[in-house]
C-alpha angles and dihedrals in degrees: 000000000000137000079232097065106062093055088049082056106044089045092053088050088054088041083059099053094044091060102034081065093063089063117131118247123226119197143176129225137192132344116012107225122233103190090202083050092056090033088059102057101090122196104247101016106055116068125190093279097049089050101048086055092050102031099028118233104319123254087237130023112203110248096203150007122016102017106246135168121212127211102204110199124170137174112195145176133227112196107187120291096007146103111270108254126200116255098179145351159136143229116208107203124188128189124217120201120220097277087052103264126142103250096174144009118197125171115201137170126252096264090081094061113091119237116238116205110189109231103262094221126112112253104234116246140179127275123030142325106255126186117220090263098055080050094050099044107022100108099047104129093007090088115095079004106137116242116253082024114137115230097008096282122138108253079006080160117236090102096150098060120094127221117357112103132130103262121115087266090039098256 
């Protein structure tokens, strides 16, 4: 055997690692679906109570409008260095009328949900504009200053003036 060999080895091992950490994940979310469970809820028969014991609290509650209870459940991948997409999943929704009965029960897949993007502006506010730097270093000297005092100095004079000063606000 040679010296050679134990580097060989110990540079396929970490090979191996390497590699073993580019695998794809696979994850789970939201409500874990029992077919006999969501067979079970019948349009007419089942009320809200009946269906929270069977089904669990729902993933979504309906603000407005028809009362309805959503069952979220997603199955996604994560390739490496990447966002996790969904690969599969359904969304069990169940209407309530207005006494509280399941009128209806509809299982449907994830192309039906609407994709929301969030608007990608700044909202406006109030002050100035800093950079990270001004953030950083903004307060350097104003620390122990008096307030009212001029340049920053402690007594600096200038006590009666209001405002003014070198803090971030201007204190």
């Amino acid at each position: 055997m040679t010296s050679a060999t134990p580097l060989r080895v110990v540079a396929a091992s970490a090979l191996l690692l390497a590699a073993g950490g580019c695998s794809t994940i696979r994850d789970h979310r939201g409500y874990l679906v029992d077919p006999a469970l969501t067979q079970s809820v019948l349009p007419g028969v089942d009320n809200r109570l009946s269906v929270e014991k069977s089904l669990g609290q729902p993933t979504l509650k309906s603000q407005f409008g028809q009362q309805s209870w959503y069952y979220v459940s997603l199955d996604t991948v994560q390739r490496p260095f990447t966002r996790p997409r969904i690969h599969a999943g359904s969304i069990l929704r169940v209407s309530f009328d207005t006494a509280g009965t399941v009128q209806s029960v509809s299982n449907d897949g994830v192309e039906h949900a609407q994709r929301i993007v969030p608007d990608r502006h700044k909202t406006p506010t109030l002050g100035r504009d800093r950079s990270f730097f001004e953030d950083l270093f903004g307060n350097i000297g104003t620390v122990g200053a008096m307030p009212g005092a001029q340049g920053g100095q402690p007594g600096g004079g200038g006590g009666g003036r209001g405002g003014g000063g070198t803090g971030p606000n201007g204190s």
